[in-house]
Amino acid sequence: MMQLTAFKNTIDFLKHARVISIMSAVLVVLSLVCLGVRGINWGLDFTGGTVVELAFSKPADLPALRADLTQDSVSGAVVQNFGSTRDVLVRLQAKTGIKSELQVADVMAAAQKLDRSVVQKRVEFVGPQVGKELAEQGGLAVLVALICILIYVSFRFEWRLAAGAVASLAHDVVLTLGVFSLLQLEFDLTVLAGVLTVVGYSLNDTIVVYDRIRENFLKMRKATPYDVINASITQTMSRTIITTGTTLITVVALFMKGGTMIHGFATALLLGIMFGTYSSIYVASYLAMKLGVNREHMMPVEIEKEGADQPSIMP
Amino acid sequence: MLNKYPMWKNIMVVLIIAVGFFYALPNLFGEDHAVQVVGTRGAAVTTATQGKISELLAKDGITVKRSELENGQLLVRVKNADQQLAAKEAIAKALGDKYTVALNLAPATPRWLEDMGGSPMKLGLDLRGGVHFLMEVDMGEAIRKMEEAKIADFRSQLREERIRYAGIHRTAHGIEIRFRDADTMDKAESFLTSRNGHEMGFSEQDADGKFLLQATMSEAYLKQVKEEALQQNITTIRNRVNELGVAEPVVQRQGSDRIIVELPGVQDTARAKEILGATASIEFHMVDERADLQAAANGRVPAGSELYQRRSGGPVVLKKEVMLTGDHITSAQPTFDQYSRPQVAIGLDAKGGTIFSNVTKDNIGKPMATLFIEYKDTGEKNPDGSIKMKKIEEVISVATIQARLGRNFVITGLSHPESQNLALLLRAGALIAPVSIVEERTIGPSLGAHNIESGMQAMIWGMAIVLIFMVVYYRAFGLIANLALVANLVMIVGIMSMIPGAVLTLPGIAGMVLTVGMAVDGNVLIYERIREELRAGRSVQQAINEGYKNAFSTIMDANITTFITALILFAVGTGAIKGFAVTLMIGIATSMFTAIVGTRAIVNAIWGGKRVKKLSI
């Protein structure tokens, strides 16, 4: 039997929990401050505007292209490489009184001056109104997801655990957003999808630990909550490492091979999964303990074993 | 006996997985180059047309792989891209402009598979290239039109009932009718309420000796008007998209006032925009002959009339009442009169014919004007960010009604390209309210192909490493988990192909890759549990049983929560994100099945019900 983590004895995860959770709290505060000060680099999906992706036949001379984009319609354009030295992304702000077609035509004219065989690979235009609505909807979606999960977990487990779970999810979301804000990575719709997926995924880890906590409270009759939680985290550790590992492998594959259009998505997942795994231990469980979860709280769940009979999934 | 599935359960597992594999099968066959022929307005593709096309292509030396006629749509499959272009040109030339002929890529699914409902996954625009528009309907304009129609109604109703009113006009809050005394106003209120009560609410406002009756649309009616405007615009845009000759277009509503249009494979976005967004329509009005043009030009227009400009120059005063709107037009063809002047021959539907016939009968010898209305994007924005549209109204012709006209007549006074464009727009139906493009995304076809490729790369790398790891770490059980993983992936593809609305997008592929990583979670939970039970000194059979049993509720809880977030993503997401949510949801469902029931069936078959000393786990 090959073992990554053959723990004979229970590891005292909670020993440093106080220090680590204070660190977590500091990180959350720092993220919030960063979000407040630097804000988020909202992508086209949320701000509105126009994006043109060009494919040059030879490595593109970005300074020359920038210098050419001086007409009124396209001034303030952001020009950057996208994936390779031949691929260039031009971002234009929506301007009153100027049609997006005209902006695109001006960009093409400038690009053709440098390379006659330049190809337009992608053009996206989003009205500012649409973007604003999306941002509102997106924020709402994250909120609704958190609330739904709070309801589900309090129904399946217990409110103290639910509070711990939601706090850890909020922690993951805030930290992920914090990194996006700190590094000023572009935040578009796919990133939002990534963040929401993180909410779902990071809960997986929390639930696995909680399930074990519930089970151990019933099994280890004399143990303190502190011991029960430590034992539960230890017992589920190898599973956590393996599944986080396999998920990270696939996400890294997406990050490296998936192409530029889902880079943001993969980045959000990558960050979120790492924060999520850590927070399921140090935020979710620790908070549940601090809220005073104990054996009595776990008693009524006995009935729910009814549905846990494995063969019942088949008709 | 422990760890034995009854025979029916084994059969069920095999059957479900087999069905998944079967419906995933069509994705292996690729696509044929094809030409799609659809009849527009009146013309229909029949078996005769099909025969004619087959003959034509045989003569040109183009090999037809298969030619199918379904729902009035003909799909001719040919060998390659060159033949496809040649075939399109030949067909378009032979059939004329009553048919739209478009290039298409048709799935090369074999007939027998297709007959059993098999078809490959549909690819989103980000994977096959094309253009996506989000259009917004100007509801203010739809309401204005409806209020004007109501004013005309009120006029004739009050006239019919011989109730004298002093004036009637639109205000910011609805319609205002003025009366000379309170009695008439009361009478009018009760009469109008009895006639229009379910649509409009009336309230009296007498102040300073003025007697005003305020009519406002009820909430329900307002909603209905908006709903109808949206629906009608969708129908119109769908017609216009058909005129463009695009294969497999998508026209869908989004929310209460937006329409999504997706045109796969379209590169000429400028033309597409022009046709989709143009909101030309026509209205027929009687000319107000009593009006003094000089006075009108100075701002003294008689009540109930309005000043317009002729396209040829010069003012003309028309009655506000619309005799007929463009909505009733069923056909419009650009033709020429005997002096070779361009004109548009118009055909009306039955209701329009009746209205028009009555109007012309009562007005023989009087001049009638054709008013051309067009909304143009000014390029400017309103303070709320929506696009400012400019309304252009021009009288394109004034003709004296010679005789009672029926359902067919002509509009003159246009230049050649104008008659062509007007005919096209009228044929496709008028938009009841102007639309503006609020979002546009164009993906080049090469980028689409590139996206598929990189998605696949990520999939292969991610999957390979996970598969290797599982075998190394869990040995025989790892191999079983891997079988489940592959089956899971094939089932996702199968179900995606089966569901008509499911579309594969780039984030969708990402969703599949992610599912590979997350799906092993179920098996890891079970296996770790089995190992624990073995360590605790249980027998092999007991350990397997306990492992599966104890891990079940954990797997359920973990997956349900992910499912909830996927569902929320599906609800708020658009386009590509919806694609991600769909694959994620399907992936969760299939991975639960393969990881729990599928692997159990294999484990039971191998180790179940006999003496086993050691497990390869």
PDB file of N, CA and C in Angstrom, chain B residues 390-465:
ATOM      1  N   LYS B 390     -31.560  58.221 -33.704  1.00  0.00           N
ATOM      2  CA  LYS B 390     -32.202  59.372 -34.325  1.00  0.00           C
ATOM      3  C   LYS B 390     -33.309  58.859 -35.220  1.00  0.00           C
ATOM      4  N   LYS B 391     -34.459  59.491 -35.096  1.00  0.00           N
ATOM      5  CA  LYS B 391     -35.584  59.061 -35.918  1.00  0.00           C
ATOM      6  C   LYS B 391     -35.620  59.924 -37.176  1.00  0.00           C
ATOM      7  N   ILE B 392     -35.623  59.276 -38.310  1.00  0.00           N
ATOM      8  CA  ILE B 392     -35.697  60.012 -39.564  1.00  0.00           C
ATOM      9  C   ILE B 392     -37.031  59.693 -40.214  1.00  0.00           C
ATOM     10  N   GLU B 393     -37.824  60.738 -40.460  1.00  0.00           N
ATOM     11  CA  GLU B 393     -39.116  60.514 -41.103  1.00  0.00           C
ATOM     12  C   GLU B 393     -39.159  61.303 -42.397  1.00  0.00           C
ATOM     13  N   GLU B 394     -39.471  60.610 -43.455  1.00  0.00           N
ATOM     14  CA  GLU B 394     -39.537  61.289 -44.743  1.00  0.00           C
ATOM     15  C   GLU B 394     -40.738  60.780 -45.521  1.00  0.00           C
ATOM     16  N   VAL B 395     -41.353  61.695 -46.259  1.00  0.00           N
ATOM     17  CA  VAL B 395     -42.448  61.266 -47.124  1.00  0.00           C
ATOM     18  C   VAL B 395     -41.820  60.862 -48.445  1.00  0.00           C
ATOM     19  N   ILE B 396     -41.954  59.575 -48.795  1.00  0.00           N
ATOM     20  CA  ILE B 396     -41.289  59.146 -50.032  1.00  0.00           C
ATOM     21  C   ILE B 396     -42.215  59.257 -51.242  1.00  0.00           C
ATOM     22  N   SER B 397     -43.508  59.271 -51.019  1.00  0.00           N
ATOM     23  CA  SER B 397     -44.369  59.485 -52.181  1.00  0.00           C
ATOM     24  C   SER B 397     -45.723  59.998 -51.742  1.00  0.00           C
ATOM     25  N   VAL B 398     -46.313  60.835 -52.594  1.00  0.00           N
ATOM     26  CA  VAL B 398     -47.687  61.274 -52.376  1.00  0.00           C
ATOM     27  C   VAL B 398     -48.423  60.948 -53.665  1.00  0.00           C
ATOM     28  N   ALA B 399     -49.452  60.149 -53.541  1.00  0.00           N
ATOM     29  CA  ALA B 399     -50.173  59.737 -54.746  1.00  0.00           C
ATOM     30  C   ALA B 399     -51.663  59.928 -54.523  1.00  0.00           C
ATOM     31  N   THR B 400     -52.343  60.297 -55.556  1.00  0.00           N
ATOM     32  CA  THR B 400     -53.786  60.433 -55.453  1.00  0.00           C
ATOM     33  C   THR B 400     -54.407  59.047 -55.609  1.00  0.00           C
ATOM     34  N   ILE B 401     -55.308  58.755 -54.708  1.00  0.00           N
ATOM     35  CA  ILE B 401     -55.949  57.442 -54.769  1.00  0.00           C
ATOM     36  C   ILE B 401     -56.896  57.442 -55.961  1.00  0.00           C
ATOM     37  N   GLN B 402     -56.604  56.577 -56.918  1.00  0.00           N
ATOM     38  CA  GLN B 402     -57.391  56.552 -58.150  1.00  0.00           C
ATOM     39  C   GLN B 402     -58.611  55.662 -58.013  1.00  0.00           C
ATOM     40  N   ALA B 403     -58.429  54.603 -57.304  1.00  0.00           N
ATOM     41  CA  ALA B 403     -59.514  53.639 -57.175  1.00  0.00           C
ATOM     42  C   ALA B 403     -59.343  52.903 -55.864  1.00  0.00           C
ATOM     43  N   ARG B 404     -60.328  52.109 -55.555  1.00  0.00           N
ATOM     44  CA  ARG B 404     -60.230  51.321 -54.337  1.00  0.00           C
ATOM     45  C   ARG B 404     -59.105  50.297 -54.513  1.00  0.00           C
ATOM     46  N   LEU B 405     -58.154  50.319 -53.575  1.00  0.00           N
ATOM     47  CA  LEU B 405     -57.017  49.401 -53.699  1.00  0.00           C
ATOM     48  C   LEU B 405     -57.247  48.178 -52.828  1.00  0.00           C
ATOM     49  N   GLY B 406     -56.743  47.088 -53.285  1.00  0.00           N
ATOM     50  CA  GLY B 406     -56.923  45.849 -52.530  1.00  0.00           C
ATOM     51  C   GLY B 406     -55.649  45.462 -51.811  1.00  0.00           C
ATOM     52  N   ARG B 407     -55.308  44.198 -51.908  1.00  0.00           N
ATOM     53  CA  ARG B 407     -54.170  43.715 -51.149  1.00  0.00           C
ATOM     54  C   ARG B 407     -52.844  43.914 -51.866  1.00  0.00           C
ATOM     55  N   ASN B 408     -52.910  44.303 -53.141  1.00  0.00           N
ATOM     56  CA  ASN B 408     -51.666  44.493 -53.884  1.00  0.00           C
ATOM     57  C   ASN B 408     -51.597  45.876 -54.507  1.00  0.00           C
ATOM     58  N   PHE B 409     -50.474  46.548 -54.323  1.00  0.00           N
ATOM     59  CA  PHE B 409     -50.301  47.872 -54.912  1.00  0.00           C
ATOM     60  C   PHE B 409     -48.801  48.188 -54.967  1.00  0.00           C
ATOM     61  N   VAL B 410     -48.453  49.366 -55.518  1.00  0.00           N
ATOM     62  CA  VAL B 410     -47.027  49.687 -55.610  1.00  0.00           C
ATOM     63  C   VAL B 410     -46.710  51.004 -54.911  1.00  0.00           C
ATOM     64  N   ILE B 411     -45.467  51.118 -54.429  1.00  0.00           N
ATOM     65  CA  ILE B 411     -44.968  52.368 -53.878  1.00  0.00           C
ATOM     66  C   ILE B 411     -43.943  52.907 -54.870  1.00  0.00           C
ATOM     67  N   THR B 412     -44.097  54.176 -55.248  1.00  0.00           N
ATOM     68  CA  THR B 412     -43.153  54.758 -56.196  1.00  0.00           C
ATOM     69  C   THR B 412     -42.367  55.867 -55.511  1.00  0.00           C
ATOM     70  N   GLY B 413     -41.471  56.469 -56.243  1.00  0.00           N
ATOM     71  CA  GLY B 413     -40.740  57.622 -55.717  1.00  0.00           C
ATOM     72  C   GLY B 413     -39.453  57.262 -55.018  1.00  0.00           C
ATOM     73  N   LEU B 414     -38.862  56.143 -55.401  1.00  0.00           N
ATOM     74  CA  LEU B 414     -37.620  55.720 -54.758  1.00  0.00           C
ATOM     75  C   LEU B 414     -36.513  55.620 -55.795  1.00  0.00           C
ATOM     76  N   SER B 415     -35.271  55.695 -55.322  1.00  0.00           N
ATOM     77  CA  SER B 415     -34.147  55.447 -56.230  1.00  0.00           C
ATOM     78  C   SER B 415     -33.958  53.925 -56.302  1.00  0.00           C
ATOM     79  N   HIS B 416     -33.079  53.498 -57.204  1.00  0.00           N
ATOM     80  CA  HIS B 416     -32.937  52.057 -57.397  1.00  0.00           C
ATOM     81  C   HIS B 416     -32.439  51.306 -56.156  1.00  0.00           C
ATOM     82  N   PRO B 417     -31.300  51.713 -55.584  1.00  0.00           N
ATOM     83  CA  PRO B 417     -30.869  50.964 -54.392  1.00  0.00           C
ATOM     84  C   PRO B 417     -31.866  51.065 -53.244  1.00  0.00           C
ATOM     85  N   GLU B 418     -32.520  52.222 -53.158  1.00  0.00           N
ATOM     86  CA  GLU B 418     -33.507  52.382 -52.080  1.00  0.00           C
ATOM     87  C   GLU B 418     -34.656  51.400 -52.214  1.00  0.00           C
ATOM     88  N   SER B 419     -35.110  51.218 -53.443  1.00  0.00           N
ATOM     89  CA  SER B 419     -36.232  50.302 -53.630  1.00  0.00           C
ATOM     90  C   SER B 419     -35.800  48.888 -53.270  1.00  0.00           C
ATOM     91  N   GLN B 420     -34.550  48.562 -53.610  1.00  0.00           N
ATOM     92  CA  GLN B 420     -34.032  47.237 -53.261  1.00  0.00           C
ATOM     93  C   GLN B 420     -34.022  47.045 -51.748  1.00  0.00           C
ATOM     94  N   ASN B 421     -33.440  48.025 -51.063  1.00  0.00           N
ATOM     95  CA  ASN B 421     -33.309  47.940 -49.616  1.00  0.00           C
ATOM     96  C   ASN B 421     -34.654  47.936 -48.917  1.00  0.00           C
ATOM     97  N   LEU B 422     -35.542  48.825 -49.368  1.00  0.00           N
ATOM     98  CA  LEU B 422     -36.861  48.906 -48.747  1.00  0.00           C
ATOM     99  C   LEU B 422     -37.595  47.586 -48.924  1.00  0.00           C
ATOM    100  N   ALA B 423     -37.498  47.022 -50.123  1.00  0.00           N
ATOM    101  CA  ALA B 423     -38.174  45.748 -50.378  1.00  0.00           C
ATOM    102  C   ALA B 423     -37.648  44.675 -49.440  1.00  0.00           C
ATOM    103  N   LEU B 424     -36.334  44.638 -49.274  1.00  0.00           N
ATOM    104  CA  LEU B 424     -35.727  43.638 -48.391  1.00  0.00           C
ATOM    105  C   LEU B 424     -36.203  43.819 -46.957  1.00  0.00           C
ATOM    106  N   LEU B 425     -36.184  45.071 -46.515  1.00  0.00           N
ATOM    107  CA  LEU B 425     -36.577  45.344 -45.135  1.00  0.00           C
ATOM    108  C   LEU B 425     -38.054  45.074 -44.901  1.00  0.00           C
ATOM    109  N   LEU B 426     -38.879  45.464 -45.869  1.00  0.00           N
ATOM    110  CA  LEU B 426     -40.316  45.244 -45.703  1.00  0.00           C
ATOM    111  C   LEU B 426     -40.637  43.763 -45.742  1.00  0.00           C
ATOM    112  N   ARG B 427     -39.925  43.059 -46.615  1.00  0.00           N
ATOM    113  CA  ARG B 427     -40.161  41.632 -46.741  1.00  0.00           C
ATOM    114  C   ARG B 427     -39.839  40.951 -45.421  1.00  0.00           C
ATOM    115  N   ALA B 428     -38.807  41.414 -44.793  1.00  0.00           N
ATOM    116  CA  ALA B 428     -38.394  40.803 -43.535  1.00  0.00           C
ATOM    117  C   ALA B 428     -39.245  41.306 -42.371  1.00  0.00           C
ATOM    118  N   GLY B 429     -40.160  42.204 -42.654  1.00  0.00           N
ATOM    119  CA  GLY B 429     -41.031  42.693 -41.598  1.00  0.00           C
ATOM    120  C   GLY B 429     -40.447  43.911 -40.940  1.00  0.00           C
ATOM    121  N   ALA B 430     -41.296  44.778 -40.470  1.00  0.00           N
ATOM    122  CA  ALA B 430     -40.811  45.992 -39.834  1.00  0.00           C
ATOM    123  C   ALA B 430     -40.581  45.721 -38.364  1.00  0.00           C
ATOM    124  N   LEU B 431     -39.592  46.382 -37.801  1.00  0.00           N
ATOM    125  CA  LEU B 431     -39.395  46.295 -36.363  1.00  0.00           C
ATOM    126  C   LEU B 431     -40.383  47.245 -35.708  1.00  0.00           C
ATOM    127  N   ILE B 432     -41.076  46.764 -34.706  1.00  0.00           N
ATOM    128  CA  ILE B 432     -42.092  47.592 -34.066  1.00  0.00           C
ATOM    129  C   ILE B 432     -41.434  48.711 -33.270  1.00  0.00           C
ATOM    130  N   ALA B 433     -40.244  48.460 -32.793  1.00  0.00           N
ATOM    131  CA  ALA B 433     -39.505  49.489 -32.067  1.00  0.00           C
ATOM    132  C   ALA B 433     -38.047  49.364 -32.471  1.00  0.00           C
ATOM    133  N   PRO B 434     -37.319  50.458 -32.514  1.00  0.00           N
ATOM    134  CA  PRO B 434     -35.938  50.375 -32.961  1.00  0.00           C
ATOM    135  C   PRO B 434     -35.074  49.560 -32.012  1.00  0.00           C
ATOM    136  N   VAL B 435     -34.051  48.946 -32.562  1.00  0.00           N
ATOM    137  CA  VAL B 435     -33.122  48.192 -31.720  1.00  0.00           C
ATOM    138  C   VAL B 435     -31.732  48.790 -31.866  1.00  0.00           C
ATOM    139  N   SER B 436     -30.927  48.625 -30.829  1.00  0.00           N
ATOM    140  CA  SER B 436     -29.537  49.056 -30.934  1.00  0.00           C
ATOM    141  C   SER B 436     -28.654  47.921 -30.463  1.00  0.00           C
ATOM    142  N   ILE B 437     -27.471  47.828 -31.033  1.00  0.00           N
ATOM    143  CA  ILE B 437     -26.547  46.760 -30.654  1.00  0.00           C
ATOM    144  C   ILE B 437     -25.797  47.202 -29.404  1.00  0.00           C
ATOM    145  N   VAL B 438     -25.935  46.464 -28.322  1.00  0.00           N
ATOM    146  CA  VAL B 438     -25.254  46.851 -27.085  1.00  0.00           C
ATOM    147  C   VAL B 438     -24.049  45.971 -26.802  1.00  0.00           C
ATOM    148  N   GLU B 439     -23.919  44.897 -27.569  1.00  0.00           N
ATOM    149  CA  GLU B 439     -22.759  44.038 -27.359  1.00  0.00           C
ATOM    150  C   GLU B 439     -22.485  43.315 -28.656  1.00  0.00           C
ATOM    151  N   GLU B 440     -21.216  43.206 -29.003  1.00  0.00           N
ATOM    152  CA  GLU B 440     -20.870  42.511 -30.233  1.00  0.00           C
ATOM    153  C   GLU B 440     -19.581  41.750 -30.003  1.00  0.00           C
ATOM    154  N   ARG B 441     -19.571  40.493 -30.374  1.00  0.00           N
ATOM    155  CA  ARG B 441     -18.343  39.709 -30.248  1.00  0.00           C
ATOM    156  C   ARG B 441     -18.105  38.948 -31.537  1.00  0.00           C
ATOM    157  N   THR B 442     -16.955  39.142 -32.120  1.00  0.00           N
ATOM    158  CA  THR B 442     -16.623  38.433 -33.349  1.00  0.00           C
ATOM    159  C   THR B 442     -15.421  37.553 -33.089  1.00  0.00           C
ATOM    160  N   ILE B 443     -15.541  36.296 -33.401  1.00  0.00           N
ATOM    161  CA  ILE B 443     -14.436  35.365 -33.232  1.00  0.00           C
ATOM    162  C   ILE B 443     -14.075  34.817 -34.610  1.00  0.00           C
ATOM    163  N   GLY B 444     -12.843  34.997 -35.008  1.00  0.00           N
ATOM    164  CA  GLY B 444     -12.404  34.470 -36.300  1.00  0.00           C
ATOM    165  C   GLY B 444     -12.406  32.950 -36.277  1.00  0.00           C
ATOM    166  N   PRO B 445     -12.637  32.312 -37.431  1.00  0.00           N
ATOM    167  CA  PRO B 445     -12.710  30.848 -37.462  1.00  0.00           C
ATOM    168  C   PRO B 445     -11.394  30.190 -37.066  1.00  0.00           C
ATOM    169  N   SER B 446     -10.260  30.841 -37.384  1.00  0.00           N
ATOM    170  CA  SER B 446      -8.984  30.215 -37.030  1.00  0.00           C
ATOM    171  C   SER B 446      -8.790  30.239 -35.518  1.00  0.00           C
ATOM    172  N   LEU B 447      -9.265  31.320 -34.892  1.00  0.00           N
ATOM    173  CA  LEU B 447      -9.168  31.405 -33.440  1.00  0.00           C
ATOM    174  C   LEU B 447     -10.025  30.321 -32.804  1.00  0.00           C
ATOM    175  N   GLY B 448     -11.189  30.081 -33.395  1.00  0.00           N
ATOM    176  CA  GLY B 448     -12.083  29.032 -32.899  1.00  0.00           C
ATOM    177  C   GLY B 448     -11.390  27.680 -32.915  1.00  0.00           C
ATOM    178  N   ALA B 449     -10.770  27.361 -34.062  1.00  0.00           N
ATOM    179  CA  ALA B 449     -10.079  26.078 -34.198  1.00  0.00           C
ATOM    180  C   ALA B 449      -8.928  25.996 -33.190  1.00  0.00           C
ATOM    181  N   HIS B 450      -8.240  27.132 -33.025  1.00  0.00           N
ATOM    182  CA  HIS B 450      -7.131  27.176 -32.079  1.00  0.00           C
ATOM    183  C   HIS B 450      -7.626  26.924 -30.650  1.00  0.00           C
ATOM    184  N   ASN B 451      -8.773  27.500 -30.327  1.00  0.00           N
ATOM    185  CA  ASN B 451      -9.349  27.308 -28.993  1.00  0.00           C
ATOM    186  C   ASN B 451      -9.652  25.845 -28.709  1.00  0.00           C
ATOM    187  N   ILE B 452     -10.228  25.159 -29.709  1.00  0.00           N
ATOM    188  CA  ILE B 452     -10.514  23.729 -29.532  1.00  0.00           C
ATOM    189  C   ILE B 452      -9.216  22.992 -29.252  1.00  0.00           C
ATOM    190  N   GLU B 453      -8.206  23.330 -30.059  1.00  0.00           N
ATOM    191  CA  GLU B 453      -6.940  22.618 -29.944  1.00  0.00           C
ATOM    192  C   GLU B 453      -6.324  22.794 -28.559  1.00  0.00           C
ATOM    193  N   SER B 454      -6.282  24.052 -28.066  1.00  0.00           N
ATOM    194  CA  SER B 454      -5.655  24.247 -26.765  1.00  0.00           C
ATOM    195  C   SER B 454      -6.482  23.608 -25.661  1.00  0.00           C
ATOM    196  N   GLY B 455      -7.811  23.630 -25.812  1.00  0.00           N
ATOM    197  CA  GLY B 455      -8.665  22.962 -24.826  1.00  0.00           C
ATOM    198  C   GLY B 455      -8.329  21.475 -24.763  1.00  0.00           C
ATOM    199  N   MET B 456      -8.175  20.882 -25.944  1.00  0.00           N
ATOM    200  CA  MET B 456      -7.880  19.450 -26.025  1.00  0.00           C
ATOM    201  C   MET B 456      -6.518  19.138 -25.396  1.00  0.00           C
ATOM    202  N   GLN B 457      -5.543  20.006 -25.701  1.00  0.00           N
ATOM    203  CA  GLN B 457      -4.211  19.845 -25.118  1.00  0.00           C
ATOM    204  C   GLN B 457      -4.276  19.789 -23.597  1.00  0.00           C
ATOM    205  N   ALA B 458      -4.987  20.767 -23.036  1.00  0.00           N
ATOM    206  CA  ALA B 458      -5.115  20.828 -21.582  1.00  0.00           C
ATOM    207  C   ALA B 458      -5.755  19.549 -21.069  1.00  0.00           C
ATOM    208  N   MET B 459      -6.791  19.109 -21.774  1.00  0.00           N
ATOM    209  CA  MET B 459      -7.500  17.893 -21.389  1.00  0.00           C
ATOM    210  C   MET B 459      -6.547  16.704 -21.365  1.00  0.00           C
ATOM    211  N   ILE B 460      -5.785  16.535 -22.448  1.00  0.00           N
ATOM    212  CA  ILE B 460      -4.892  15.369 -22.573  1.00  0.00           C
ATOM    213  C   ILE B 460      -3.833  15.379 -21.470  1.00  0.00           C
ATOM    214  N   TRP B 461      -3.203  16.524 -21.273  1.00  0.00           N
ATOM    215  CA  TRP B 461      -2.162  16.610 -20.243  1.00  0.00           C
ATOM    216  C   TRP B 461      -2.728  16.349 -18.852  1.00  0.00           C
ATOM    217  N   GLY B 462      -3.800  17.045 -18.526  1.00  0.00           N
ATOM    218  CA  GLY B 462      -4.392  16.899 -17.201  1.00  0.00           C
ATOM    219  C   GLY B 462      -4.796  15.455 -16.950  1.00  0.00           C
ATOM    220  N   MET B 463      -5.480  14.903 -17.934  1.00  0.00           N
ATOM    221  CA  MET B 463      -6.006  13.557 -17.789  1.00  0.00           C
ATOM    222  C   MET B 463      -4.875  12.534 -17.674  1.00  0.00           C
ATOM    223  N   ALA B 464      -3.863  12.654 -18.530  1.00  0.00           N
ATOM    224  CA  ALA B 464      -2.767  11.678 -18.524  1.00  0.00           C
ATOM    225  C   ALA B 464      -2.113  11.621 -17.149  1.00  0.00           C
ATOM    226  N   ILE B 465      -1.806  12.793 -16.592  1.00  0.00           N
ATOM    227  CA  ILE B 465      -1.122  12.792 -15.291  1.00  0.00           C
ATOM    228  C   ILE B 465      -2.007  12.189 -14.203  1.00  0.00           C
TER     229      ILE B 465
END
